[in-house]
Amino acid sequence: MEMLAPYTTLRLGGPARDFAEATTAEQLVSLVAEADRTSTPTLVLGGGSNLVVADEGFDGLVIKVATEGVTVSRDGEQVVVTAEAGEDWDALVSRAVSEGWAGIECMSGVPGQVGSTPIQNVGAYGQEVAHTIRCVRAYDRRTRQVVDLEARQCGFSYRDSVFKREPGRYVVLAVTYALDVSALSAPLAYEELARRLGTEAGGRVPLGQAREAVLALRRGKGMVLDPDDPDTRSAGSFFTNPILTAEQAQELEVRAPGYPRWEVPGGLIKVPAAWLIEQAGFPKGYERGPVRISTKHTLALTNPAAAATTRDLLELAREVRDGVREKFGVTLVNEPVMVGCALGE
């Protein structure tokens, strides 16, 4: 049996009953279709950077996506870039920056593969893939057909999509992005990044400068994979930023007057989860046995010595979630995908 821990950035997870690698989209579809025909539980594994696998492992077939290939065509003032699901995301961003394709540069350093980006609607520093995705090719396990879903059919919202809301239905095969042909970044939407680059929100800078600034910010938070940095043995941000209704926001104002917030469409209020966690008494470096909150970034839960269990990690996550709920009345929601485990209520 293949141990799954080496395939995750957390270095956690037990064995897979069966394991296979798909190097082409056709092979990936065939493996999934055959598993469905025989009612075999299936886990499609990408880069493992947004995954928490149970200590017991996975009692079924794990399919490692190892497809490769990028095609590029011109469409007026844009390039249309189609990447296979197994392509490394940051390698694609690096190429876009070097080629002069704007729209994904602020997502530099995000770990994982292209196929995972539409599932989570991956985003960072004011950009998200929903801004540039034109089409997602996927295998629909319900209809047993390969489908091309336009962006409007993907149901993108904050860290969410139809792929996430209907888990297990779609297997992403390739993603098509429409990027602007420009030596300058898209208008900067994240104030911290704009300040670092010496400009204001809405300003534009050379693509290479934007990428290097983002990578520097991410390294400072332990968010660029580095085998010599124990803070990068994580699944990235473990909790999403809560989005509150106006009524919930008013209730939080009573408990925490003047709390940081920003408005999002629909009259909703987004609150930084990192602030809630720290104010609830969980600082950077907070330890619980062999796991801890990153010493650089409050949202990341880490396995610094690669000696913990998934149970250890979930106990820390529950302690943080429950502490925030008790103090602020806000329930944090995990961002990583849970396999064979859950935070519970």
Tab-separated table of C-alpha atoms in Angstrom:
chain	number	residue	atom	x	y	z
A	1	MET	CA	0.000	0.000	0.000
A	2	GLU	CA	1.150	3.522	-0.871
A	3	MET	CA	1.441	5.957	2.038
A	4	LEU	CA	-0.245	9.268	1.253
A	5	ALA	CA	1.702	11.514	3.659
A	6	PRO	CA	4.561	12.114	1.158
A	7	TYR	CA	1.996	13.354	-1.381
A	8	THR	CA	0.654	16.115	0.902
A	9	THR	CA	2.355	19.341	1.957
A	10	LEU	CA	1.289	18.644	5.555
A	11	ARG	CA	3.137	15.305	5.421
A	12	LEU	CA	0.096	13.662	7.003
A	13	GLY	CA	-2.113	10.770	5.943
A	14	GLY	CA	-2.218	6.996	6.067
A	15	PRO	CA	-2.101	4.429	3.245
A	16	ALA	CA	-4.132	4.118	0.064
A	17	ARG	CA	-5.603	0.691	-0.548
A	18	ASP	CA	-4.799	1.077	-4.264
A	19	PHE	CA	-2.760	3.712	-6.084
A	20	ALA	CA	-2.421	4.670	-9.756
A	21	GLU	CA	-0.908	7.526	-11.738
A	22	ALA	CA	-2.588	9.157	-14.733
A	23	THR	CA	-0.249	10.811	-17.245
A	24	THR	CA	-2.900	11.710	-19.851
A	25	ALA	CA	-6.439	13.064	-19.626
A	26	GLU	CA	-7.691	9.959	-21.401
A	27	GLN	CA	-6.026	7.707	-18.829
A	28	LEU	CA	-7.446	9.813	-15.996
A	29	VAL	CA	-10.987	9.512	-17.388
A	30	SER	CA	-10.540	5.773	-17.949
A	31	LEU	CA	-9.329	5.146	-14.399
A	32	VAL	CA	-12.171	7.135	-12.860
A	33	ALA	CA	-14.817	5.594	-15.116
A	34	GLU	CA	-13.651	2.068	-14.344
A	35	ALA	CA	-13.599	2.799	-10.621
A	36	ASP	CA	-17.156	4.137	-10.863
A	37	ARG	CA	-18.259	1.074	-12.819
A	38	THR	CA	-16.990	-1.198	-10.044
A	39	SER	CA	-18.213	1.124	-7.249
A	40	THR	CA	-14.652	1.625	-6.012
A	41	PRO	CA	-14.185	4.664	-3.750
A	42	THR	CA	-11.877	7.084	-5.558
A	43	LEU	CA	-9.683	10.001	-4.513
A	44	VAL	CA	-8.231	12.149	-7.297
A	45	LEU	CA	-4.965	13.576	-5.946
A	46	GLY	CA	-3.332	16.728	-7.287
A	47	GLY	CA	-0.512	18.574	-5.570
A	48	GLY	CA	-1.724	17.689	-2.077
A	49	SER	CA	-1.362	21.284	-0.899
A	50	ASN	CA	-4.969	21.754	0.166
A	51	LEU	CA	-5.611	18.323	1.614
A	52	VAL	CA	-5.959	16.769	5.054
A	53	VAL	CA	-5.948	12.953	4.905
A	54	ALA	CA	-6.999	10.772	7.835
A	55	ASP	CA	-4.419	8.682	9.688
A	56	GLU	CA	-6.328	5.616	8.523
A	57	GLY	CA	-5.655	6.617	4.914
A	58	PHE	CA	-8.079	5.997	2.078
A	59	ASP	CA	-9.874	2.681	1.614
A	60	GLY	CA	-10.099	2.812	-2.164
A	61	LEU	CA	-8.246	3.917	-5.280
A	62	VAL	CA	-6.089	7.055	-5.183
A	63	ILE	CA	-5.354	8.448	-8.644
A	64	LYS	CA	-2.372	10.812	-8.830
A	65	VAL	CA	-2.852	13.397	-11.568
A	66	ALA	CA	0.393	13.699	-13.549
A	67	THR	CA	-0.911	15.118	-16.838
A	68	GLU	CA	1.189	17.729	-18.632
A	69	GLY	CA	0.845	20.189	-21.471
A	70	VAL	CA	0.158	23.874	-22.154
A	71	THR	CA	-1.257	25.353	-25.374
A	72	VAL	CA	-1.392	29.070	-26.192
A	73	SER	CA	-3.313	31.042	-28.822
A	74	ARG	CA	-3.872	34.762	-29.431
A	75	ASP	CA	-7.306	36.366	-29.157
A	76	GLY	CA	-7.036	40.083	-29.823
A	77	GLU	CA	-5.389	41.755	-26.824
A	78	GLN	CA	-5.427	38.524	-24.861
A	79	VAL	CA	-3.782	35.126	-24.957
A	80	VAL	CA	-5.820	32.012	-24.327
A	81	VAL	CA	-3.809	29.543	-22.271
A	82	THR	CA	-5.006	25.971	-21.738
A	83	ALA	CA	-3.092	23.924	-19.178
A	84	GLU	CA	-3.564	20.272	-18.301
A	85	ALA	CA	-4.716	19.606	-14.742
A	86	GLY	CA	-1.380	18.119	-13.643
A	87	GLU	CA	0.672	21.176	-14.598
A	88	ASP	CA	2.363	22.962	-11.692
A	89	TRP	CA	0.480	26.174	-10.974
A	90	ASP	CA	3.431	28.370	-10.039
A	91	ALA	CA	5.371	27.232	-13.091
A	92	LEU	CA	2.454	28.453	-15.202
A	93	VAL	CA	2.416	31.795	-13.362
A	94	SER	CA	6.175	32.151	-13.833
A	95	ARG	CA	5.810	31.529	-17.563
A	96	ALA	CA	2.962	34.046	-17.811
A	97	VAL	CA	5.086	36.707	-16.156
A	98	SER	CA	8.082	36.022	-18.396
A	99	GLU	CA	5.902	36.006	-21.541
A	100	GLY	CA	4.062	39.226	-20.655
A	101	TRP	CA	0.650	37.749	-19.851
A	102	ALA	CA	-1.145	39.595	-17.044
A	103	GLY	CA	-3.903	38.480	-14.699
A	104	ILE	CA	-2.433	35.742	-12.478
A	105	GLU	CA	0.851	37.300	-11.300
A	106	CYS	CA	-0.446	38.039	-7.783
A	107	MET	CA	-1.071	34.329	-7.294
A	108	SER	CA	2.647	33.585	-7.559
A	109	GLY	CA	3.918	30.988	-5.133
A	110	VAL	CA	0.558	29.320	-4.550
A	111	PRO	CA	1.372	25.598	-4.291
A	112	GLY	CA	-0.455	22.854	-6.118
A	113	GLN	CA	-1.556	21.995	-9.609
A	114	VAL	CA	-3.626	23.776	-12.222
A	115	GLY	CA	-6.519	21.343	-11.788
A	116	SER	CA	-7.159	22.455	-8.231
A	117	THR	CA	-7.413	26.173	-9.043
A	118	PRO	CA	-11.055	26.253	-10.198
A	119	ILE	CA	-12.218	23.935	-7.425
A	120	GLN	CA	-11.253	26.333	-4.629
A	121	ASN	CA	-11.434	29.405	-6.856
A	122	VAL	CA	-7.849	29.926	-5.774
A	123	GLY	CA	-6.931	33.492	-4.998
A	124	ALA	CA	-4.269	35.648	-3.357
A	125	TYR	CA	-3.369	39.329	-2.994
A	126	GLY	CA	-6.466	40.624	-4.716
A	127	GLN	CA	-6.651	38.192	-7.621
A	128	GLU	CA	-8.601	34.975	-8.011
A	129	VAL	CA	-8.735	32.547	-10.903
A	130	ALA	CA	-12.412	33.349	-11.487
A	131	HIS	CA	-11.181	36.660	-12.961
A	132	THR	CA	-9.340	34.901	-15.789
A	133	ILE	CA	-10.828	31.419	-16.284
A	134	ARG	CA	-12.633	31.115	-19.597
A	135	CYS	CA	-13.407	27.417	-19.539
A	136	VAL	CA	-12.879	24.262	-17.474
A	137	ARG	CA	-12.776	20.860	-19.141
A	138	ALA	CA	-13.927	18.130	-16.767
A	139	TYR	CA	-15.201	14.589	-16.652
A	140	ASP	CA	-18.759	14.578	-15.307
A	141	ARG	CA	-19.096	11.357	-13.352
A	142	ARG	CA	-22.870	11.740	-13.200
A	143	THR	CA	-23.400	11.864	-16.986
A	144	ARG	CA	-20.188	9.971	-17.803
A	145	GLN	CA	-19.265	12.657	-20.327
A	146	VAL	CA	-16.368	15.036	-20.817
A	147	VAL	CA	-17.807	18.559	-20.581
A	148	ASP	CA	-16.527	22.073	-21.208
A	149	LEU	CA	-17.904	24.452	-18.596
A	150	GLU	CA	-17.740	28.167	-19.305
A	151	ALA	CA	-16.815	30.440	-16.402
A	152	ARG	CA	-20.460	31.403	-15.781
A	153	GLN	CA	-21.322	27.709	-15.381
A	154	CYS	CA	-18.648	27.191	-12.720
A	155	GLY	CA	-20.538	29.100	-10.020
A	156	PHE	CA	-17.482	30.892	-8.731
A	157	SER	CA	-17.614	32.757	-5.421
A	158	TYR	CA	-15.137	33.328	-2.585
A	159	ARG	CA	-13.054	30.122	-2.358
A	160	ASP	CA	-15.966	28.215	-3.834
A	161	SER	CA	-17.302	26.784	-7.088
A	162	VAL	CA	-19.698	24.196	-8.449
A	163	PHE	CA	-16.785	21.741	-8.314
A	164	LYS	CA	-16.522	22.228	-4.562
A	165	ARG	CA	-20.271	22.366	-3.930
A	166	GLU	CA	-20.787	19.064	-5.747
A	167	PRO	CA	-17.809	17.075	-4.435
A	168	GLY	CA	-17.027	13.953	-6.372
A	169	ARG	CA	-19.065	14.873	-9.432
A	170	TYR	CA	-16.396	16.490	-11.601
A	171	VAL	CA	-12.792	15.556	-12.330
A	172	VAL	CA	-10.956	18.576	-13.737
A	173	LEU	CA	-8.965	17.675	-16.848
A	174	ALA	CA	-7.752	21.076	-18.084
A	175	VAL	CA	-8.291	24.766	-17.433
A	176	THR	CA	-8.352	27.606	-19.975
A	177	TYR	CA	-7.374	31.116	-18.887
A	178	ALA	CA	-7.717	34.386	-20.817
A	179	LEU	CA	-4.792	36.664	-19.915
A	180	ASP	CA	-4.077	40.224	-21.038
A	181	VAL	CA	-1.035	40.813	-23.193
A	182	SER	CA	0.740	43.407	-21.083
A	183	ALA	CA	4.112	44.110	-19.511
A	184	LEU	CA	2.248	45.595	-16.535
A	185	SER	CA	0.299	43.820	-13.845
A	186	ALA	CA	-3.455	43.972	-13.570
A	187	PRO	CA	-4.520	46.876	-11.298
A	188	LEU	CA	-3.362	46.021	-7.796
A	189	ALA	CA	-6.310	45.334	-5.514
A	190	TYR	CA	-4.482	44.438	-2.290
A	191	GLU	CA	-3.242	47.361	-0.230
A	192	GLU	CA	-0.380	45.507	1.498
A	193	LEU	CA	1.030	44.520	-1.883
A	194	ALA	CA	0.539	47.987	-3.348
A	195	ARG	CA	2.370	49.560	-0.408
A	196	ARG	CA	5.268	47.149	-0.790
A	197	LEU	CA	5.528	48.138	-4.439
A	198	GLY	CA	5.412	51.847	-3.631
A	199	THR	CA	2.084	52.510	-5.288
A	200	GLU	CA	-1.596	52.715	-4.393
A	201	ALA	CA	-4.445	50.278	-4.837
A	202	GLY	CA	-5.408	50.375	-8.493
A	203	GLY	CA	-1.833	51.048	-9.584
A	204	ARG	CA	0.037	48.857	-12.043
A	205	VAL	CA	3.659	47.717	-11.970
A	206	PRO	CA	5.884	45.563	-14.180
A	207	LEU	CA	4.831	41.928	-13.993
A	208	GLY	CA	8.193	40.742	-12.679
A	209	GLN	CA	8.098	43.248	-9.836
A	210	ALA	CA	4.601	42.141	-8.855
A	211	ARG	CA	5.649	38.480	-8.822
A	212	GLU	CA	8.785	39.081	-6.755
A	213	ALA	CA	6.888	41.212	-4.244
A	214	VAL	CA	4.215	38.552	-3.839
A	215	LEU	CA	6.824	35.817	-3.388
A	216	ALA	CA	8.605	37.911	-0.755
A	217	LEU	CA	5.367	38.485	1.139
A	218	ARG	CA	4.476	34.804	0.958
A	219	ARG	CA	7.930	33.696	2.126
A	220	GLY	CA	7.602	36.013	5.092
A	221	LYS	CA	4.426	34.140	6.010
A	222	GLY	CA	5.801	30.642	5.342
A	223	MET	CA	3.569	30.318	2.299
A	224	VAL	CA	6.173	29.315	-0.283
A	225	LEU	CA	7.089	25.634	-0.085
A	226	ASP	CA	10.618	25.238	1.287
A	227	PRO	CA	11.952	21.933	2.686
A	228	ASP	CA	14.200	23.902	5.040
A	229	ASP	CA	11.311	25.905	6.514
A	230	PRO	CA	9.148	23.852	8.918
A	231	ASP	CA	6.406	26.492	8.732
A	232	THR	CA	5.708	25.426	5.152
A	233	ARG	CA	4.605	21.942	6.261
A	234	SER	CA	1.026	23.108	6.178
A	235	ALA	CA	-2.028	23.187	3.947
A	236	GLY	CA	-1.780	26.945	3.561
A	237	SER	CA	-4.565	28.931	5.174
A	238	PHE	CA	-6.494	26.425	7.271
A	239	PHE	CA	-9.536	28.650	7.787
A	240	THR	CA	-11.368	30.896	5.348
A	241	ASN	CA	-12.178	34.501	6.204
A	242	PRO	CA	-15.738	34.516	7.577
A	243	ILE	CA	-18.372	36.337	5.531
A	244	LEU	CA	-21.102	37.785	7.742
A	245	THR	CA	-24.574	39.103	7.153
A	246	ALA	CA	-25.305	42.660	8.292
A	247	GLU	CA	-27.007	41.262	11.390
A	248	GLN	CA	-24.059	39.011	12.244
A	249	ALA	CA	-21.683	41.928	11.687
A	250	GLN	CA	-23.659	44.036	14.162
A	251	GLU	CA	-23.513	41.249	16.727
A	252	LEU	CA	-19.741	41.017	16.301
A	253	GLU	CA	-19.453	44.805	16.738
A	254	VAL	CA	-20.968	44.407	20.205
A	255	ARG	CA	-18.331	41.821	21.144
A	256	ALA	CA	-15.408	43.482	19.362
A	257	PRO	CA	-15.993	47.193	18.692
A	258	GLY	CA	-14.071	48.477	15.694
A	259	TYR	CA	-13.039	45.024	14.449
A	260	PRO	CA	-11.316	44.976	11.022
A	261	ARG	CA	-13.620	44.292	8.108
A	262	TRP	CA	-14.309	45.012	4.472
A	263	GLU	CA	-17.475	44.976	2.424
A	264	VAL	CA	-18.144	42.390	-0.247
A	265	PRO	CA	-20.946	42.255	-2.835
A	266	GLY	CA	-24.421	41.537	-1.570
A	267	GLY	CA	-24.235	43.740	1.500
A	268	LEU	CA	-22.032	41.204	3.274
A	269	ILE	CA	-19.015	41.793	5.496
A	270	LYS	CA	-15.752	39.835	5.360
A	271	VAL	CA	-13.672	39.548	8.542
A	272	PRO	CA	-10.001	38.457	8.662
A	273	ALA	CA	-9.852	35.051	10.311
A	274	ALA	CA	-6.238	35.677	11.385
A	275	TRP	CA	-7.344	38.656	13.493
A	276	LEU	CA	-10.122	36.623	15.144
A	277	ILE	CA	-7.694	33.799	15.936
A	278	GLU	CA	-5.059	36.063	17.470
A	279	GLN	CA	-7.605	38.044	19.480
A	280	ALA	CA	-9.056	34.777	20.802
A	281	GLY	CA	-5.699	33.958	22.373
A	282	PHE	CA	-3.928	31.916	19.709
A	283	PRO	CA	-0.743	33.759	18.657
A	284	LYS	CA	1.753	32.755	16.004
A	285	GLY	CA	3.755	29.763	17.236
A	286	TYR	CA	0.983	28.510	19.541
A	287	GLU	CA	1.712	24.808	20.141
A	288	ARG	CA	-0.356	21.767	20.944
A	289	GLY	CA	1.917	18.733	21.155
A	290	PRO	CA	3.704	18.110	17.837
A	291	VAL	CA	1.618	20.626	15.862
A	292	ARG	CA	1.481	24.401	16.039
A	293	ILE	CA	0.240	27.566	14.456
A	294	SER	CA	2.882	28.827	12.046
A	295	THR	CA	5.421	31.194	13.575
A	296	LYS	CA	4.894	33.434	10.531
A	297	HIS	CA	1.198	33.279	9.692
A	298	THR	CA	-1.698	32.791	12.090
A	299	LEU	CA	-3.928	31.052	9.543
A	300	ALA	CA	-1.542	28.168	8.869
A	301	LEU	CA	-1.539	25.066	11.063
A	302	THR	CA	1.739	23.207	10.722
A	303	ASN	CA	3.403	19.839	11.249
A	304	PRO	CA	6.902	21.312	11.790
A	305	ALA	CA	8.879	18.149	12.531
A	306	ALA	CA	6.764	15.921	10.253
A	307	ALA	CA	6.143	13.809	13.372
A	308	ALA	CA	2.481	14.553	14.051
A	309	THR	CA	-0.715	12.699	13.169
A	310	THR	CA	-3.816	14.014	11.484
A	311	ARG	CA	-5.595	13.560	14.801
A	312	ASP	CA	-3.084	15.966	16.394
A	313	LEU	CA	-3.745	18.555	13.706
A	314	LEU	CA	-7.521	18.315	13.975
A	315	GLU	CA	-7.385	18.694	17.749
A	316	LEU	CA	-5.499	21.967	17.326
A	317	ALA	CA	-7.922	23.100	14.627
A	318	ARG	CA	-10.908	22.373	16.868
A	319	GLU	CA	-9.304	24.208	19.779
A	320	VAL	CA	-8.792	27.301	17.615
A	321	ARG	CA	-12.250	27.130	16.032
A	322	ASP	CA	-13.996	26.651	19.374
A	323	GLY	CA	-11.973	29.438	21.015
A	324	VAL	CA	-12.951	31.904	18.293
A	325	ARG	CA	-16.593	30.856	18.471
A	326	GLU	CA	-16.700	31.248	22.247
A	327	LYS	CA	-15.155	34.718	22.196
A	328	PHE	CA	-16.747	36.188	19.080
A	329	GLY	CA	-19.757	34.020	18.177
A	330	VAL	CA	-18.233	33.375	14.738
A	331	THR	CA	-17.615	29.827	13.515
A	332	LEU	CA	-14.514	29.394	11.360
A	333	VAL	CA	-14.725	27.000	8.414
A	334	ASN	CA	-11.794	24.920	7.214
A	335	GLU	CA	-10.425	25.644	3.741
A	336	PRO	CA	-8.540	22.366	3.029
A	337	VAL	CA	-10.423	19.339	1.713
A	338	MET	CA	-10.869	16.671	4.384
A	339	VAL	CA	-10.430	13.031	3.355
A	340	GLY	CA	-11.736	10.480	5.841
A	341	CYS	CA	-11.841	13.049	8.626
A	342	ALA	CA	-13.723	16.175	9.688
A	343	LEU	CA	-13.660	18.941	12.250
A	344	GLY	CA	-17.168	18.076	13.394
A	345	GLU	CA	-19.468	20.526	15.146
